[in-house]
Tab-separated table of C-alpha atoms and ligand atoms in Angstrom:
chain	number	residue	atom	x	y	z
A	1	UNK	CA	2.726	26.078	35.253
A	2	UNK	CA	3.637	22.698	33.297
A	3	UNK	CA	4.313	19.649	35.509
A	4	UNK	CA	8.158	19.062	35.687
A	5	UNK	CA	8.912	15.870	34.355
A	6	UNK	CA	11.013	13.797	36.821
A	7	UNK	CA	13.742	11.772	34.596
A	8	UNK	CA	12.841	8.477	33.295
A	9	UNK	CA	14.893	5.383	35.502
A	10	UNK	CA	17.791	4.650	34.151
A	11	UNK	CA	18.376	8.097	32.618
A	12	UNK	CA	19.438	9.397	36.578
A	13	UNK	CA	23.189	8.479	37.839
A	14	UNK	CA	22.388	8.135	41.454
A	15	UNK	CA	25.624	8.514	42.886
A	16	UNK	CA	26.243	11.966	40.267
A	17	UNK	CA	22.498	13.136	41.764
A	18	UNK	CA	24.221	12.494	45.776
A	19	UNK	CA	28.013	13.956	44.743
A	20	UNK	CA	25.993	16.950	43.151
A	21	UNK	CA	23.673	17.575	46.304
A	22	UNK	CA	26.556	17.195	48.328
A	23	UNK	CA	27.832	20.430	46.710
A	24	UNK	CA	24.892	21.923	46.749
A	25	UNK	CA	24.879	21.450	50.583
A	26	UNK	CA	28.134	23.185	50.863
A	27	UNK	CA	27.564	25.851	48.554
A	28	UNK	CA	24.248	26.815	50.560
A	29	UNK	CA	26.282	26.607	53.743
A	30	UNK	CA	28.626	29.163	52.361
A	31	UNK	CA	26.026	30.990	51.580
A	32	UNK	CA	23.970	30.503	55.103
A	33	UNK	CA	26.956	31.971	57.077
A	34	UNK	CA	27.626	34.984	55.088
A	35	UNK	CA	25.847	36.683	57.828
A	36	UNK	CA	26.865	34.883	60.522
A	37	UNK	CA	30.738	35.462	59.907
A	38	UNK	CA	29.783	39.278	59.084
A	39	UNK	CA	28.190	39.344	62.686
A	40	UNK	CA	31.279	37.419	63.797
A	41	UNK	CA	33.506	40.144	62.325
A	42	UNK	CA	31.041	42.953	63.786
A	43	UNK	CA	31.305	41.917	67.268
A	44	UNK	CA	34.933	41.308	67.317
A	45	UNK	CA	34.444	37.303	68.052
A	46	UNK	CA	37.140	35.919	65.672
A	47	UNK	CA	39.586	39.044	67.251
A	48	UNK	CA	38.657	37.734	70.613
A	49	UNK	CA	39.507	34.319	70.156
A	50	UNK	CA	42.283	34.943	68.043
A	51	UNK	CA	43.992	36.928	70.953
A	52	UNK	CA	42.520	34.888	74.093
A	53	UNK	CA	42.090	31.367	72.641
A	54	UNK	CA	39.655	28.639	73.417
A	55	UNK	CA	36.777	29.939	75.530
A	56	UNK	CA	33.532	28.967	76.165
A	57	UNK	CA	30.116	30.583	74.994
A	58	UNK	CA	29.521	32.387	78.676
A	59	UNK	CA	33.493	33.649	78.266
A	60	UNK	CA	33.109	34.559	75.120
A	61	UNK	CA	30.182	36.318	75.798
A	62	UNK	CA	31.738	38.222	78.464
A	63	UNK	CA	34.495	39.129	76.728
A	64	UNK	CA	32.904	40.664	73.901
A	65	UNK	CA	30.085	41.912	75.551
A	66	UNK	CA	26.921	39.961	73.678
A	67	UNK	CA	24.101	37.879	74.717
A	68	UNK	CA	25.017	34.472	75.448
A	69	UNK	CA	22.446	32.430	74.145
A	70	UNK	CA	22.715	33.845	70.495
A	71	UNK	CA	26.649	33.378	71.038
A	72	UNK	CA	26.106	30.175	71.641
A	73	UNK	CA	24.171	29.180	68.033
A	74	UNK	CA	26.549	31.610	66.729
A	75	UNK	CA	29.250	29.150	68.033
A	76	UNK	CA	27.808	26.192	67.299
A	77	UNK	CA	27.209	26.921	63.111
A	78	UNK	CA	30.937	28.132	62.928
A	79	UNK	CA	32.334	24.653	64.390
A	80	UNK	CA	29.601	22.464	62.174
A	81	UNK	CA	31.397	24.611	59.400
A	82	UNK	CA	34.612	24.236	59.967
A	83	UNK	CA	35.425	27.868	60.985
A	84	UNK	CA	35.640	27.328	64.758
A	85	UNK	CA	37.219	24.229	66.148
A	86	UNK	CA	34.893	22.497	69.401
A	87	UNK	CA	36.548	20.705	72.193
A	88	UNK	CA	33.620	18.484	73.522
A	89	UNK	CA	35.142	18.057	76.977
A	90	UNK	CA	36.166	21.601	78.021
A	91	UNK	CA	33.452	23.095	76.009
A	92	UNK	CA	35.754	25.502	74.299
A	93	UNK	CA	35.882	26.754	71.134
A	94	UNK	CA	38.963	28.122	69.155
A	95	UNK	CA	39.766	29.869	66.081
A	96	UNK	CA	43.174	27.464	64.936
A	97	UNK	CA	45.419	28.902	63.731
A	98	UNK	CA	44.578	28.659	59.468
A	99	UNK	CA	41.190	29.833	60.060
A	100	UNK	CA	43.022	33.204	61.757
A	101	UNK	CA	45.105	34.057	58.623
A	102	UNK	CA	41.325	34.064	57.610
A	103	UNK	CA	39.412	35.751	59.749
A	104	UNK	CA	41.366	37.892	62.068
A	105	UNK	CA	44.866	38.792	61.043
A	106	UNK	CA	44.059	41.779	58.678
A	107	UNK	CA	47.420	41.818	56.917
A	108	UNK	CA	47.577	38.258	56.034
A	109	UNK	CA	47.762	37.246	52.021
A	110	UNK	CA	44.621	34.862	52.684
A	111	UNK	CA	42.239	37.752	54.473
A	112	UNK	CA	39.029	36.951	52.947
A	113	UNK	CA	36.749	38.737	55.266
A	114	UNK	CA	36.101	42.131	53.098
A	115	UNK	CA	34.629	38.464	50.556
A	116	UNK	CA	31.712	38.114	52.730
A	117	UNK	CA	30.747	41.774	52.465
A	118	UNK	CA	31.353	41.415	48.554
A	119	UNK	CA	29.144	38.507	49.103
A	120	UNK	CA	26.468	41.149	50.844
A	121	UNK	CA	26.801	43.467	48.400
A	122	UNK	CA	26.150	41.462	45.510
A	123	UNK	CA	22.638	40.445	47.293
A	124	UNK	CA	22.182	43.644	48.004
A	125	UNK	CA	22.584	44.546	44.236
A	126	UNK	CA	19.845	41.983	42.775
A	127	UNK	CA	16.926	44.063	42.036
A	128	UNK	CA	18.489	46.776	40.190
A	129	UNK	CA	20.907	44.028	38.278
A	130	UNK	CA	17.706	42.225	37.493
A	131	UNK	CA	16.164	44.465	35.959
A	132	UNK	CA	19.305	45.631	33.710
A	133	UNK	CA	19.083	41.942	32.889
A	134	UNK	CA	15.776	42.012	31.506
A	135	UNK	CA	15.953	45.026	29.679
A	136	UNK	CA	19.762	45.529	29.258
A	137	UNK	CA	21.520	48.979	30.393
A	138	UNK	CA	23.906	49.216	33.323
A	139	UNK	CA	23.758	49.772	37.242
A	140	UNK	CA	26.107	53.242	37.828
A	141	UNK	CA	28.991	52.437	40.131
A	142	UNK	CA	27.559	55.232	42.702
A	143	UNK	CA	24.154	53.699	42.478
A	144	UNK	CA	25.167	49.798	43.212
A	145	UNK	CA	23.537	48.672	46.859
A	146	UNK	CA	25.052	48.556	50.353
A	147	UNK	CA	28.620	49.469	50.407
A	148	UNK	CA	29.802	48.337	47.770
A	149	UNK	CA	32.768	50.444	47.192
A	150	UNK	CA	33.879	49.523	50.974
A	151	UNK	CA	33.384	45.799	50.437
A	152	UNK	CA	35.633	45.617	47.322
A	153	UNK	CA	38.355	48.136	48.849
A	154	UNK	CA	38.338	45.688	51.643
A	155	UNK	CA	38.253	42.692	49.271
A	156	UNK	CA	41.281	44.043	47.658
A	157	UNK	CA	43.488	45.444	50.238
A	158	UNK	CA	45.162	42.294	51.723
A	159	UNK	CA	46.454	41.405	47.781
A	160	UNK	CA	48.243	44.658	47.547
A	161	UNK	CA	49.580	45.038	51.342
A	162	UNK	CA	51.327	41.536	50.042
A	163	UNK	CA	52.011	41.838	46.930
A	164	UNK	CA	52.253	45.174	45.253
A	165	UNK	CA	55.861	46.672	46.739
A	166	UNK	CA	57.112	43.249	47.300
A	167	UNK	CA	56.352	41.372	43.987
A	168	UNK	CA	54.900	43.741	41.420
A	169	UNK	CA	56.655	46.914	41.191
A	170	UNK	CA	59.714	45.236	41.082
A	171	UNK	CA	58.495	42.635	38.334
A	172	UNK	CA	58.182	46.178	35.771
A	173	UNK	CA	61.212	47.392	34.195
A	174	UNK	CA	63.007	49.868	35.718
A	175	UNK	CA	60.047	51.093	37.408
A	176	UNK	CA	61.354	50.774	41.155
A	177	UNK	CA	64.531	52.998	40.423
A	178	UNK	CA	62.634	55.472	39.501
A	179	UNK	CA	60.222	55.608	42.911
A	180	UNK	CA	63.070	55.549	44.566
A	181	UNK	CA	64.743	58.430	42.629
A	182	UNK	CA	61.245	60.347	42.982
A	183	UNK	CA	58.507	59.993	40.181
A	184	UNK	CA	55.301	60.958	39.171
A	185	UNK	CA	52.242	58.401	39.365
A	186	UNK	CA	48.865	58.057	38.666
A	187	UNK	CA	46.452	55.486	40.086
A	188	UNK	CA	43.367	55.402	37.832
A	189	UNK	CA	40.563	53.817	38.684
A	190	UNK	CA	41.974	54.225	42.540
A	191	UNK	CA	38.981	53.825	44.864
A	192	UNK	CA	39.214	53.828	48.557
A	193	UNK	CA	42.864	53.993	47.598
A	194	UNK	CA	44.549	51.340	49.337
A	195	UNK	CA	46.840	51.033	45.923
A	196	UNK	CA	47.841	54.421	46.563
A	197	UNK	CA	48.532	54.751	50.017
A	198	UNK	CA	51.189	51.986	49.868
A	199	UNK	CA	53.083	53.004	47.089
A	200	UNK	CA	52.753	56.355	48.870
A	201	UNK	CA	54.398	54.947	51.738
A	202	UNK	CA	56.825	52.910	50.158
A	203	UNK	CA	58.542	55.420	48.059
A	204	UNK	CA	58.420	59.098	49.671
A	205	UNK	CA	60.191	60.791	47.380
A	206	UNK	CA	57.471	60.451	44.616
A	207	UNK	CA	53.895	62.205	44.623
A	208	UNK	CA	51.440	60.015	43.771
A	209	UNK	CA	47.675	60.984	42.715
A	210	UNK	CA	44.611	58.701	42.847
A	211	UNK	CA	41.964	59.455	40.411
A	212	UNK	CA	38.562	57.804	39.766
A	213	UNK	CA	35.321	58.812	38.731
A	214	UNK	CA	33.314	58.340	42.035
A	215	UNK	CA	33.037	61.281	44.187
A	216	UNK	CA	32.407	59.756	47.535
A	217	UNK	CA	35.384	57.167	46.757
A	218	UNK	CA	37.668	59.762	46.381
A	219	UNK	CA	36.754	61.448	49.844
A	220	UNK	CA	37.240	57.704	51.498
A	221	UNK	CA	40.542	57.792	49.937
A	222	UNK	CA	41.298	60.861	50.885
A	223	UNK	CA	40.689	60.375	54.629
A	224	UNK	CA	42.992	57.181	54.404
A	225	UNK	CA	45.909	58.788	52.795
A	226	UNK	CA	46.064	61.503	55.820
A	227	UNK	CA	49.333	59.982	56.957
A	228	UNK	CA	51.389	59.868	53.374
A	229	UNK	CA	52.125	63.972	52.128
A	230	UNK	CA	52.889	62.513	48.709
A	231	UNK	CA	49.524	61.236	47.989
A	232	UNK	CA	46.414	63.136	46.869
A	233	UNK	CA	43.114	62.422	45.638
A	234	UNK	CA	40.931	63.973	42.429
A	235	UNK	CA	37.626	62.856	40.996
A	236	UNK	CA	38.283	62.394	37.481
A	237	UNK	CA	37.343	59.945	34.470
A	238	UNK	CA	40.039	57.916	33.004
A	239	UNK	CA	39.918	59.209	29.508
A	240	UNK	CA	39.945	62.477	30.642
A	241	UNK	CA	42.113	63.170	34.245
A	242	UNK	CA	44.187	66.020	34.268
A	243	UNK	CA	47.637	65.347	35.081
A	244	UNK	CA	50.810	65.150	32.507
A	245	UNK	CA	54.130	63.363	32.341
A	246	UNK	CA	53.743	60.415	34.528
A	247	UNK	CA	56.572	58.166	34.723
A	248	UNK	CA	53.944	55.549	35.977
A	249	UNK	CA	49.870	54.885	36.013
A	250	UNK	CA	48.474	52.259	37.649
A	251	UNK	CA	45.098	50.693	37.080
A	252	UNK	CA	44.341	48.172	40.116
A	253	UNK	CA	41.013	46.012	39.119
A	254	UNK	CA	39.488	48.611	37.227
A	255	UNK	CA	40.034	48.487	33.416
A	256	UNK	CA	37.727	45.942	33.257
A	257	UNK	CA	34.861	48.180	34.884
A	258	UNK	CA	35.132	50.951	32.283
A	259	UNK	CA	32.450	51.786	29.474
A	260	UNK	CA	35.067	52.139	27.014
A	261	UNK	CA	38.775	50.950	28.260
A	262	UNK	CA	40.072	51.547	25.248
A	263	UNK	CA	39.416	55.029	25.469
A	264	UNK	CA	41.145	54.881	28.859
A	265	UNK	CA	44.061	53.387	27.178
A	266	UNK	CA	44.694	56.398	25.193
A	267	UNK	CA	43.966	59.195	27.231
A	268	UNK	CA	46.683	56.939	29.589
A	269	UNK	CA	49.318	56.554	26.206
A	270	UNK	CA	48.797	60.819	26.619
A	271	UNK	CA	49.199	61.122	30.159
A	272	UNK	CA	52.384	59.307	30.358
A	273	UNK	CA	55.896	60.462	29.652
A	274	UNK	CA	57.999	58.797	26.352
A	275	UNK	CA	59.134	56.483	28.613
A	276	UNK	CA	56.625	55.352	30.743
A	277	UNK	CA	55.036	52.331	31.760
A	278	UNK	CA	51.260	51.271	32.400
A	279	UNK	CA	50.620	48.303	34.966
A	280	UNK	CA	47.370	47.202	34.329
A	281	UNK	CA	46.219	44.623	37.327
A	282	UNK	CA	43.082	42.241	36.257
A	283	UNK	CA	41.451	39.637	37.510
A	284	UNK	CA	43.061	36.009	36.712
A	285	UNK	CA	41.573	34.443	33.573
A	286	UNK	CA	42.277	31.974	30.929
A	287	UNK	CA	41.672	33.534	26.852
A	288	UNK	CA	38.722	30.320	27.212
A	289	UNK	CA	35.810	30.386	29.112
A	290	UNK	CA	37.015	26.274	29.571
A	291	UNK	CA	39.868	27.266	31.228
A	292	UNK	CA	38.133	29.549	33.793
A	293	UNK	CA	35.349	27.022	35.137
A	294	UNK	CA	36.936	26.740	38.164
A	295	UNK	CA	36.389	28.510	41.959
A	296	UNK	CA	38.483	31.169	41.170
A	297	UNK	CA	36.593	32.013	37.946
A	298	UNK	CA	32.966	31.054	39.499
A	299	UNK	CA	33.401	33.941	41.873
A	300	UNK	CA	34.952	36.393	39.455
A	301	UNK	CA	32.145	35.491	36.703
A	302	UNK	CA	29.516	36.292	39.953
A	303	UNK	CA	31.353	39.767	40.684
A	304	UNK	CA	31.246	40.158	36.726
A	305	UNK	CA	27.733	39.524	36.300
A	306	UNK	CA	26.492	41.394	39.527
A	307	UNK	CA	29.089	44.451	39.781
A	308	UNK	CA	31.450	45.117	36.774
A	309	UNK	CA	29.418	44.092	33.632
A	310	UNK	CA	26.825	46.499	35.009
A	311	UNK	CA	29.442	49.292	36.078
A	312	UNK	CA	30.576	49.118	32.161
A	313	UNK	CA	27.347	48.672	31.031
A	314	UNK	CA	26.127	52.123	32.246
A	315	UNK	CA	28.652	54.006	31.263
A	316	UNK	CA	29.638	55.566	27.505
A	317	UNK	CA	30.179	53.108	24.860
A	318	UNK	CA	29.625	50.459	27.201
A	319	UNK	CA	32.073	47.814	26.095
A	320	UNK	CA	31.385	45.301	28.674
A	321	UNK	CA	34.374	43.696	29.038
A	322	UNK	CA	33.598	41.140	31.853
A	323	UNK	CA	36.033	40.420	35.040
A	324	UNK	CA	37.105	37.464	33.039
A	325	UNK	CA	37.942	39.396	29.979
A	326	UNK	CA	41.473	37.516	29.893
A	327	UNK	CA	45.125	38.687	28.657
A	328	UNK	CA	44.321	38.667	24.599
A	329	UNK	CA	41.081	40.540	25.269
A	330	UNK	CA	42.982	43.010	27.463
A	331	UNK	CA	45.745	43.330	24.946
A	332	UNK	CA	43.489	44.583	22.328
A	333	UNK	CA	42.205	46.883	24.275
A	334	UNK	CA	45.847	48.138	25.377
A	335	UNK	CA	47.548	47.913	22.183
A	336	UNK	CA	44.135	50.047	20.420
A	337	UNK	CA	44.928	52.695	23.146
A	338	UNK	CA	48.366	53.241	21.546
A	339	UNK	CA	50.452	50.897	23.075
A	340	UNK	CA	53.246	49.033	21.397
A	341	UNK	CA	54.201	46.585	23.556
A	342	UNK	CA	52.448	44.599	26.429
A	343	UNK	CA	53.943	41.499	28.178
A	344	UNK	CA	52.783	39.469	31.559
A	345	UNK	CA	54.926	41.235	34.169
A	346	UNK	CA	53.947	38.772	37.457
A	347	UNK	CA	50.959	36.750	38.329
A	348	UNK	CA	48.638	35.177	41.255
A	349	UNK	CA	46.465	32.851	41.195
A	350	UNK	CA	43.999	35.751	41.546
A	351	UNK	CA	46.009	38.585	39.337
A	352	UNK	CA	47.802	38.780	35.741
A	353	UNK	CA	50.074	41.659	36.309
A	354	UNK	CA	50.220	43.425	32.961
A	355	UNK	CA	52.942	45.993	31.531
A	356	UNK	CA	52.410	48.218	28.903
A	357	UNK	CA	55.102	50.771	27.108
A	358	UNK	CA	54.357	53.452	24.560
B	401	LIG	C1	36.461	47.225	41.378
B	401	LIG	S1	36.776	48.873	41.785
B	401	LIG	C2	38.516	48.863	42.124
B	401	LIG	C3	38.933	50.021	42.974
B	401	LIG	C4	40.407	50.057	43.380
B	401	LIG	N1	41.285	50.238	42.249
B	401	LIG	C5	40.786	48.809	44.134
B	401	LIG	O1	41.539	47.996	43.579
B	401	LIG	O2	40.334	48.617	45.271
B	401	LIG	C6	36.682	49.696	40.221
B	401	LIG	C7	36.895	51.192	40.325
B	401	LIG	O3	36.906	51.750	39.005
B	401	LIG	C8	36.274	53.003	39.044
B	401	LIG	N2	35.867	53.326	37.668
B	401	LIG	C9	35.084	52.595	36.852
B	401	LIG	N3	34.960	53.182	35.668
B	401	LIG	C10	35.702	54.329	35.710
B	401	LIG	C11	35.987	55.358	34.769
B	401	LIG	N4	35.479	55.327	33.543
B	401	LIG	N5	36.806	56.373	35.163
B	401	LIG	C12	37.342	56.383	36.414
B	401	LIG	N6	37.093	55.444	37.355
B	401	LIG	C13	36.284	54.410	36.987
B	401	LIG	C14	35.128	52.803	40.026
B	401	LIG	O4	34.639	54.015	40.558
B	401	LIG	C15	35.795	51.928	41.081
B	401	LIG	O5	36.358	52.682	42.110
């Protein structure tokens, strides 16, 4: 190996080199409790103090049944990182009450554990992403490590309990009458079907129908939507699904994933009624990759590089289009499916809610 050449004084900004190992210091401690807060999560510890408050290690440990003295390191690197408050002279620690909307209240907008097991995942994924790196090709959806498909339904699901019947729907035009009234919807692309099974339950007098091309997604979905009667579940590819006449399809983070979306596009155009409408939910993303170097686009490039790059990848034509694709990119791809018109219905700072009509 050749000696690495430190850099010559004068060329080093000493206080860049400390701000930059100060980040590096938090980034690995992100990355250090990963599996601590997926432990946390497993043993119900963030649930426990969320509904009990302060306690010590020994109550803790009690309560939720583990061994103390790993509770208590447990403890100890969630309070140095600013998960877990400490309260030196009681010797209690708390969740307060931010960190919950975090951690332990499922339904809140700012959920973010199903992120740690996306965070998993994506080390699970290295050495078959690796080696698609070296010699290009694509990792198959069904083949990607761990549970994937669980960690991004998971990811996912607090950003649609929030957002999709409150906010979206309602941003399309005239798409809520016609739920009401009773419709006909597909959700391509659907996964575990969390997308599904609220729209489901929102609007019972139309049937909705989840597609996507992975089989054992579609039986996860499947079990979720027992509940809803007007919400089924097919395997099927999304240039080539079954179903007719929709008044609505939905594609929820997915677009992006597919060899050849363009393809999708116009199968979609076909599948739809005159006039229908398309809602096409992507990741967040400036046209320039300038405009995404930022913590929203760092993790979405990650996901990109790790998950959905190699989905595409693997799959026919294999267009690649990247999580961070942005709304020109996407347009293209709409507007070669068929589409004549495509505007930014409603937007998060982690979603461009698109709307495309025939
Ligand atoms: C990131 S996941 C999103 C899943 C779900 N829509 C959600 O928001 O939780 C992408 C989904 O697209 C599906 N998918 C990718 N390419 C597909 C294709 N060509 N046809 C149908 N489904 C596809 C995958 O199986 C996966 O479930």
């Amino acid at each position: 190996m050749p000696k690495q050449a430190t850099p010559a004084a004068g060329a080093l900004d000493q206080n860049k080199l400390n701000q930059f190992i100060g980040q590096m210091l938090s980034d690995l401690g992100g990355a250090s409790s990963i599996a601590l807060v997926r432990m946390g999560e497993a043993f119900g510890l963030y649930k426990a103090l969320h509904a009990k408050g302060p306690m010590t290690s020994a109550e803790l440990a009690k309560v939720a049944k583990v061994n103390e003295r790993y509770l208590r390191e447990w403890l100890s690197q969630q309070a140095a990182s600013n998960y877990l408050a400490y309260h030196a002279k009681t010797r209690k620690f708390s969740l307060p009450p931010e960190q919950a909307m975090v951690f332990a209240i499922e339904d809140s907008p700012v959920y973010m554990m199903g992120g740690f097991d996306v965070m998993a995942a994506l080390l699970d994924n290295q050495p078959k992403v690796q080696t698609a790196f070296k010699k290009g090709g694509g990792v198959a959806w069904g083949d990607q490590a761990g549970c994937m498909f669980c960690a991004v339904a998971k990811f996912f699901r607090p950003g649609y309990h929030n957002h999709l019947v409150a906010e979206w729907l309602p941003a399309l035009d005239g798409v809520v009458e016609k739920l009401k009234s009773g419709a006909k919807v597909a959700d391509v692309g659907c996964g575990h079907g969390w997308s599904t099974v609220l729209m489901a339950k929102a609007f019972p007098r139309s049937h909705f129908i989840g597609y996507d091309f992975h089989p054992s997604s579609i039986e996860e979905a499947a079990s979720h939507a027992k509940s809803p009667k007007n919400a089924s579940f097919e395997v099927g590819l999304a240039k080539g699904y079954p179903g007719k006449d929709f008044d609505l399809v939905t594609c929820f983070d997915c677009l992006h994933d597919m060899g050849d979306p363009a393809g999708a596009a116009s199968h979609i155009r076909q599948s739809l009624k005159r006039d229908g409408t398309w809602m096409i939910v992507e990741p967040m993303a400036g046209d320039r990759l300038e405009q995404n170097l930022n913590p929203v686009g760092r993790l979405y490039y990650a996901g990109s590089t790790m998950v959905c790059l190699p989905t595409s990848l693997s799959q026919e034509v294999g267009v690649g289009l990247g999580a961070q694709a942005g709304e020109a990119k996407l347009r293209e791809v709409i507007t070669a499916g068929g589409f004549r018109s495509v505007r930014r219905a409603a937007e998060t700072p982690f979603n461009m809610i698109l709307e495309a009509r025939p």
